[in-house]
Coordinates of C-alpha atoms and ligand atoms in Angstrom, one line a residue:
X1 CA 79.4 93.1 133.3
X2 CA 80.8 96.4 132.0
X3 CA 83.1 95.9 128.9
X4 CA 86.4 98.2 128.5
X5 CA 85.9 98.1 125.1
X6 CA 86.0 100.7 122.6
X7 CA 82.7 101.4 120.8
X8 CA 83.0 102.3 117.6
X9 CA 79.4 102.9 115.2
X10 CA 79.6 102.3 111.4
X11 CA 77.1 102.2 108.1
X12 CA 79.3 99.4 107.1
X13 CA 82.0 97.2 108.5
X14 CA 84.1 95.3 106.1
X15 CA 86.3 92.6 107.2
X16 CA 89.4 91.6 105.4
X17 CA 91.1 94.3 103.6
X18 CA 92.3 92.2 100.3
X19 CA 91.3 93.2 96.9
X20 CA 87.9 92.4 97.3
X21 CA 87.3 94.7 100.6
X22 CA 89.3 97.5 99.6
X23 CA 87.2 97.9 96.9
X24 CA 83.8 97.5 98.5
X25 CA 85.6 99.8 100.9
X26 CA 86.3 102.8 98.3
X27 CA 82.3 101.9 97.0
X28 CA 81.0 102.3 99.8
X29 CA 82.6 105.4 101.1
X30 CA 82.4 106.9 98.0
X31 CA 78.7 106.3 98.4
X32 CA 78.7 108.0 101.7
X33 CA 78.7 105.2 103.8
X34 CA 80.6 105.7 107.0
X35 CA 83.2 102.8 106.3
X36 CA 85.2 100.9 108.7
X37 CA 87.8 98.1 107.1
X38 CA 89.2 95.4 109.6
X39 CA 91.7 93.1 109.0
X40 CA 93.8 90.6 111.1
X41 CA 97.0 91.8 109.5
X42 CA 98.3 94.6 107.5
X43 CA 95.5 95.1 104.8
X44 CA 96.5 94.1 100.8
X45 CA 95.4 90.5 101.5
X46 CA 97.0 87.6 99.5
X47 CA 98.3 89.4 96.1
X48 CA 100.5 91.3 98.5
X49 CA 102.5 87.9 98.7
X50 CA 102.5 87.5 94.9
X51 CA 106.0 88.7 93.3
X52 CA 104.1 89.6 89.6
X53 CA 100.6 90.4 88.6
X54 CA 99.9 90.7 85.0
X55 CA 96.4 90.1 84.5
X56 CA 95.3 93.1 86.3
X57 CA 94.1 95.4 83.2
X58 CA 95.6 98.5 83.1
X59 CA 98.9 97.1 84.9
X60 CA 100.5 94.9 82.8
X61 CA 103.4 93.9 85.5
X62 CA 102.6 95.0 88.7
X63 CA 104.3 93.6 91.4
X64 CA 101.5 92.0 94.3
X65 CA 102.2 94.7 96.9
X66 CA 102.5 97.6 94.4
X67 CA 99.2 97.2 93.1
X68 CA 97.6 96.2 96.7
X69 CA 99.1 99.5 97.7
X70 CA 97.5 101.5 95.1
X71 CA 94.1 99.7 96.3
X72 CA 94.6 100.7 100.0
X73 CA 95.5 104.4 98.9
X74 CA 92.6 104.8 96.9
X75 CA 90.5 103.8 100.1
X76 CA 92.3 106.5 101.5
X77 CA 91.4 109.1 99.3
X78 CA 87.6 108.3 100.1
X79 CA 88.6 108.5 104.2
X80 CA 87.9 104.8 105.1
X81 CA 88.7 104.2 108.2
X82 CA 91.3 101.2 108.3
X83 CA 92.1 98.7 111.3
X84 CA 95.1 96.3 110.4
X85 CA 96.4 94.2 113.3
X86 CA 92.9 93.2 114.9
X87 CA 92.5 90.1 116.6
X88 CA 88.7 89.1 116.0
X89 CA 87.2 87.4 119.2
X90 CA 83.4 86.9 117.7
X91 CA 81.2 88.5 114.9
X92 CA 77.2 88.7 115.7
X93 CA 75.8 88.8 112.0
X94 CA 71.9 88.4 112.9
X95 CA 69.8 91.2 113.6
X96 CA 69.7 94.5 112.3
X97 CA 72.9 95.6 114.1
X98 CA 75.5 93.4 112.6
X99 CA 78.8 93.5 116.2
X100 CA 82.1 92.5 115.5
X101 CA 84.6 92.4 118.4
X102 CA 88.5 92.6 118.6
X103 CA 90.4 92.3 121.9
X104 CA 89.7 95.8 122.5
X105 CA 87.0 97.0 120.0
X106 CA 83.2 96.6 119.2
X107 CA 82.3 97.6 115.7
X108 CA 78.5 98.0 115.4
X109 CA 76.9 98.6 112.1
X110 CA 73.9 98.3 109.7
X111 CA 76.1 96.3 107.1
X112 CA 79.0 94.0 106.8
X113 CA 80.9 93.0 104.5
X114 CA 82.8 89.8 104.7
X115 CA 86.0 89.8 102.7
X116 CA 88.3 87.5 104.3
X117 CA 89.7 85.9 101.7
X118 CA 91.0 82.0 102.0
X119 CA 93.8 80.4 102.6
X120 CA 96.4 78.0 101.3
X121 CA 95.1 74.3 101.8
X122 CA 97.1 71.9 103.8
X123 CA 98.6 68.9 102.4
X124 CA 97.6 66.8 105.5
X125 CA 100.9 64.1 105.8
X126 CA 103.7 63.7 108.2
X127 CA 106.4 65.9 108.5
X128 CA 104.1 68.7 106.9
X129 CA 103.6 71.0 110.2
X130 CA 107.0 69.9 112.1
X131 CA 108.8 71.4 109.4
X132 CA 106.7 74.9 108.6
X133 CA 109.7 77.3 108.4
X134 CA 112.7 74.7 108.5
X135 CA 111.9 73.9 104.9
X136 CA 107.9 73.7 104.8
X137 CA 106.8 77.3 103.2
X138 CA 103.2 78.5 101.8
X139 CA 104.9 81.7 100.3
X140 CA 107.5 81.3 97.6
X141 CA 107.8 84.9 97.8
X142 CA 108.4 85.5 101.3
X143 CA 110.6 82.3 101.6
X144 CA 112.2 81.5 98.4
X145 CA 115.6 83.4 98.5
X146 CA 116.0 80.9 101.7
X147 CA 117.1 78.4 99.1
X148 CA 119.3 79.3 97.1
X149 CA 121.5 76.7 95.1
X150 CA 119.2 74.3 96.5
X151 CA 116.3 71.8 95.3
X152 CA 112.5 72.7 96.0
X153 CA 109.7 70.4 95.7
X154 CA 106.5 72.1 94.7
X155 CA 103.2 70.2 95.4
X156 CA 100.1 71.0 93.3
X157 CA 99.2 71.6 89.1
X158 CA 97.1 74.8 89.3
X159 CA 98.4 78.7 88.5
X160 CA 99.9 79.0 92.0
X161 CA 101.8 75.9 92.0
X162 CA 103.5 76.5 88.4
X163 CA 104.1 80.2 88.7
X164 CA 105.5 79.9 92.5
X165 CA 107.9 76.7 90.6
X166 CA 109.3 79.4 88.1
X167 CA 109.6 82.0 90.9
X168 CA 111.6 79.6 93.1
X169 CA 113.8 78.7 89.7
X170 CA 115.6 82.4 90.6
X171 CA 116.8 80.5 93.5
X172 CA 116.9 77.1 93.7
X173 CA 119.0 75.1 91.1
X174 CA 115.8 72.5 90.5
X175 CA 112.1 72.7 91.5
X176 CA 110.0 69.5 91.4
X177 CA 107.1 70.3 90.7
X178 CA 104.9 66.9 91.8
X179 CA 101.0 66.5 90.4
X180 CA 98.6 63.8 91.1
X181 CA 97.6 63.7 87.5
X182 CA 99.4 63.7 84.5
X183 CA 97.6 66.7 83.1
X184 CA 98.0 70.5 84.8
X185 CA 95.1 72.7 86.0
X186 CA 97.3 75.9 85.4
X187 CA 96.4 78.2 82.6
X188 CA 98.1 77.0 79.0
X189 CA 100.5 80.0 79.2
X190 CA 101.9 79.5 82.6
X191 CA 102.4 75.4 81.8
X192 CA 104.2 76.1 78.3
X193 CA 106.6 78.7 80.6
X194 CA 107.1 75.9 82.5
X195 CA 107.7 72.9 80.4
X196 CA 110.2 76.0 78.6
X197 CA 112.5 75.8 82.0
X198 CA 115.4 73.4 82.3
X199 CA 115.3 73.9 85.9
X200 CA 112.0 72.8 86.2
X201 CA 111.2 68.3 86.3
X202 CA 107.9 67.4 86.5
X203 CA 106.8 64.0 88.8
X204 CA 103.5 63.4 87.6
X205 CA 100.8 61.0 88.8
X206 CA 102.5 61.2 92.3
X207 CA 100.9 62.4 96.0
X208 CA 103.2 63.6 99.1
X209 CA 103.0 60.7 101.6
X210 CA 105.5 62.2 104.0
X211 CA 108.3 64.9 104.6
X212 CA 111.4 64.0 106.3
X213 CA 114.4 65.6 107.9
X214 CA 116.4 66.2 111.0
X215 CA 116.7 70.4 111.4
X216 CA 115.3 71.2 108.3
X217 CA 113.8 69.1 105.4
X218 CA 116.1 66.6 103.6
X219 CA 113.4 64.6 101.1
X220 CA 109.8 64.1 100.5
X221 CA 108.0 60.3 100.1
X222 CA 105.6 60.1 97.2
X223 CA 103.6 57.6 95.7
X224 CA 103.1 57.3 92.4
X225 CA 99.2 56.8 91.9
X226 CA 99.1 54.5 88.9
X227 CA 102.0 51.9 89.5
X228 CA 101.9 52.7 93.7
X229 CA 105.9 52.8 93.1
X230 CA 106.9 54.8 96.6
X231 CA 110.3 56.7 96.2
X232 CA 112.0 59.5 97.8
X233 CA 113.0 62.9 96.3
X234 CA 115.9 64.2 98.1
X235 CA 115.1 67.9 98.7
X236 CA 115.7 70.9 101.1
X237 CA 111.8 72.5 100.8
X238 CA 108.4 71.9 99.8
X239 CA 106.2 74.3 98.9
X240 CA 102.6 73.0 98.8
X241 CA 100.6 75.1 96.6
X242 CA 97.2 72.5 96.4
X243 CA 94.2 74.8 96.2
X244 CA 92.7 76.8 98.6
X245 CA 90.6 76.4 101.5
X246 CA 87.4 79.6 102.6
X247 CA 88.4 81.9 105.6
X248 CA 84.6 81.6 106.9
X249 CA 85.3 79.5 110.1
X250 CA 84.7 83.0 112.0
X251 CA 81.3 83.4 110.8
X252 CA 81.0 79.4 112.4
X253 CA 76.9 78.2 111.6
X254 CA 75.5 81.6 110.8
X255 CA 75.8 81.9 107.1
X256 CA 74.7 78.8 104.2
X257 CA 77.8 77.6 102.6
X258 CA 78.8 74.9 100.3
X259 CA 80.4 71.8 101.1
X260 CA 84.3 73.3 100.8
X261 CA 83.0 76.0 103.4
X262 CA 82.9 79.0 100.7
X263 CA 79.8 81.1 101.1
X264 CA 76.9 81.1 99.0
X265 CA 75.7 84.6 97.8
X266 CA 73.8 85.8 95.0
X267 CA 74.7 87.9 92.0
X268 CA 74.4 90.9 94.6
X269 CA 77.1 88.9 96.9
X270 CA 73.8 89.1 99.6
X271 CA 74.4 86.0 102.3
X272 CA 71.3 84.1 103.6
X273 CA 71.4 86.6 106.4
X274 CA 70.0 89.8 105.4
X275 CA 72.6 93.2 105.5
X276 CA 75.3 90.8 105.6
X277 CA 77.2 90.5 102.1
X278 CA 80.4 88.5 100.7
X279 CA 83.2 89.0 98.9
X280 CA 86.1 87.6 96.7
X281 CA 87.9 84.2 97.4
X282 CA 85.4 83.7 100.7
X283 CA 82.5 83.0 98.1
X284 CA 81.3 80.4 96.0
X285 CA 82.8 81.7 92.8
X286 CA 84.1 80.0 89.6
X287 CA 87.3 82.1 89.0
X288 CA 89.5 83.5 92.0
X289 CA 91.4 86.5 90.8
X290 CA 92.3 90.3 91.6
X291 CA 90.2 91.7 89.3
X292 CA 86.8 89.3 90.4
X293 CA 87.7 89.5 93.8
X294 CA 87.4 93.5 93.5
X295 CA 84.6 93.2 91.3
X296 CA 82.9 91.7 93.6
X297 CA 83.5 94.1 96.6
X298 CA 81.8 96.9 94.3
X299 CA 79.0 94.7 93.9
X300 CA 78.8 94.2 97.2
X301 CA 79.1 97.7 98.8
X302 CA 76.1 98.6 95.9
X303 CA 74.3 96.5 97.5
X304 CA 75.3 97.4 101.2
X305 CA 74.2 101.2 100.3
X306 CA 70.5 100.1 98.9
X307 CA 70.2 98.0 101.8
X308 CA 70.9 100.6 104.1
X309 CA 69.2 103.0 102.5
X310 CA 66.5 101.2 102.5
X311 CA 66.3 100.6 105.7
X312 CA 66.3 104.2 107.0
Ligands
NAP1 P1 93.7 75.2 92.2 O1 93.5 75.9 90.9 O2 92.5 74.7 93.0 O3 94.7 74.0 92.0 C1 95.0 73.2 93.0 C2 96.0 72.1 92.5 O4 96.4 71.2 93.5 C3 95.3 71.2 91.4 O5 96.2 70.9 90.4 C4 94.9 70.0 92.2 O6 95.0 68.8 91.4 C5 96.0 69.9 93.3 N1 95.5 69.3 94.5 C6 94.4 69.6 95.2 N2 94.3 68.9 96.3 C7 95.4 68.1 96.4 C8 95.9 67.2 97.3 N3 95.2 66.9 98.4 N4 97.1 66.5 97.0 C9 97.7 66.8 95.9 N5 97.3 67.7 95.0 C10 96.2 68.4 95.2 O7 94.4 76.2 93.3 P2 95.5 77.4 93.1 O8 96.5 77.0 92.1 O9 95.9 77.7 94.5 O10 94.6 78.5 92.6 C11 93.5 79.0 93.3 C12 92.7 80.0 92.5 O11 93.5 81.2 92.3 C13 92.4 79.5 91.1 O12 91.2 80.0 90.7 C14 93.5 80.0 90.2 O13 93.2 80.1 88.9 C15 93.7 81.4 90.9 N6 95.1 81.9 90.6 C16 95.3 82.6 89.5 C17 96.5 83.0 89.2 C18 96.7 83.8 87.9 O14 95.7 84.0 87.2 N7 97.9 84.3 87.6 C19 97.6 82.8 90.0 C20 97.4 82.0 91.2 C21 96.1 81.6 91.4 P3 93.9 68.5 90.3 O15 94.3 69.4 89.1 O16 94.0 67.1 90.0 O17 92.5 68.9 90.9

């Protein structure tokens, strides 16, 4: 049957237009690839939900969007060709012409790069997707001047949990922040600004069994994982900030993963499927930052041009 779609021919596709793809996306066009960039929503990717940056070298304090900004107007420069707002309906990945399709597009290539980043991990208990937006929130930045004067439990010990905690103390009068050991995961500096803030009580040893409420969210039950002591926490939101979780679903059996679903690649972010490369948080990777995540994206696209050149 004849498709209405619009047919569009690139070197390289990228998909997901985070820190990771707008990098390989200024690579690659630099290296005079014709580049597309696709993204389900506006491109900047996660940091463009984080308040502060200041690991970033060269930006000391950078707010998330600024710097995600000066990422995507970089591509620019280089004349990527960007499409934010796409709803993907299925990516082909095998073969030498790599098809990815939107509601009303088909992308063909020689390359991809996949660059979708991951998302927030869900904590899996009652109460946790009733209340999404009536007190349940992934994003203390988008949602945390919701509550203020109020009390915020935060879920999780990693860098996300504790700096979204001392984000949400600009609003909130107390933030919980509950951990199911009694040791954190977050970097030294981030726990001693922490354990620094009157605001902030830690509940350690503890896992969210269940979030109640009526409208919105009035308290969390957790259980304390040593004693098995269950008690409530009277609060008005929980943020659960407990890891993260690969956005590879999409690519469904095609590409080798490991058992969390991240894709495997090698030290030239090549998949086991050949022209098809990865990126950032979407990969196997020990350390999930800005600057590895881009790092990574002008690995990638280095290898995407060799490939391609190659090929021809
Ligand atoms: P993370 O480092 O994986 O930490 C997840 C935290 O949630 C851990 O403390 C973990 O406990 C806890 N957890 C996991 N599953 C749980 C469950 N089912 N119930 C209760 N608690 C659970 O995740 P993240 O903090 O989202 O960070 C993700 C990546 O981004 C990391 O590589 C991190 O370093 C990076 N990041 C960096 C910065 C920065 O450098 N400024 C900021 C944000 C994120 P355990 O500790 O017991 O495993």
């Amino acid at each position: 049957m004849a498709t209405s779609k619009q047919e569009f021919n690139f070197d390289l596709t990228i998909l997901g237009g985070g820190p990771a793809g707008l990098s390989a996306a200024i690579y690659a066009a630099r290296g005079e690839l014709k580049t597309a960039i696709i993204d389900v929503s506006m491109l900047g990717g996660q940091p463009t939900n984080y308040l502060e940056i200041e690991n970033y070298p060269s930006y000391p304090h950078s707010g998330g969007y600024e710097l995600m900004e000066k990422f995507e107007e970089h591509a620019d420069k280089f004349n990527v060709k960007k499409f934010p707002l796409e709803t993907i309906t299925d990516v082909q990945l095998e073969g030498k012409t790599k098809i990815i399709e939107t509601e009303d597009k088909i992308f063909k290539s020689k390359a991809i790069i996949l660059a979708t980043g991951a998302k927030a991990k869900k904590l899996g208990i009652p109460g946790e997707n009733e209340f999404v937006g009536r007190g349940v929130s992934y994003c203390a930045v988008c949602d945390g001047a919701f509550f203020k004067e109020k009390v915020i439990c935060v879920v999780g010990g990693g860098n996300s949990a504790i700096e979204e905690a001392l984000y949400l103390t600009k609003f909130a009068t107390k933030v919980y922040i509950i951990h199911r050991r009694d040791e954190l995961r977050a970097d030294k500096i981030i726990q001693q600004r922490a354990f620094k803030n009157p605001q902030v009580e830690f509940v350690y040893n503890s896992i969210p069994l269940e979030i109640l409420g009526s409208n919105t969210v009035t308290s969390i039950v957790i259980k304390n994982v040593q004693t098995n002591q269950i008690k409530e926490i009277k609060t008005n939101g929980v943020f659960p900030y407990i890891g993260l979780s690969s956005n590879a679903e999409l690519f469904g059996s095609q590409l080798e993963t490991d058992k969390n679903g991240f894709i495997i690649t090698n030290e030239k972010m090549e998949t086991s499927l050949e022209g098809v490369y990865a990126a950032g948080d979407i990969r196997t990777t020990p350390l999930r930052q800005v600057i590895t995540a881009a790092a990574d994206g002008a690995v990638a696209a280095t290898y995407a041009i060799k490939y391609i050149e190659e090929l021809e």
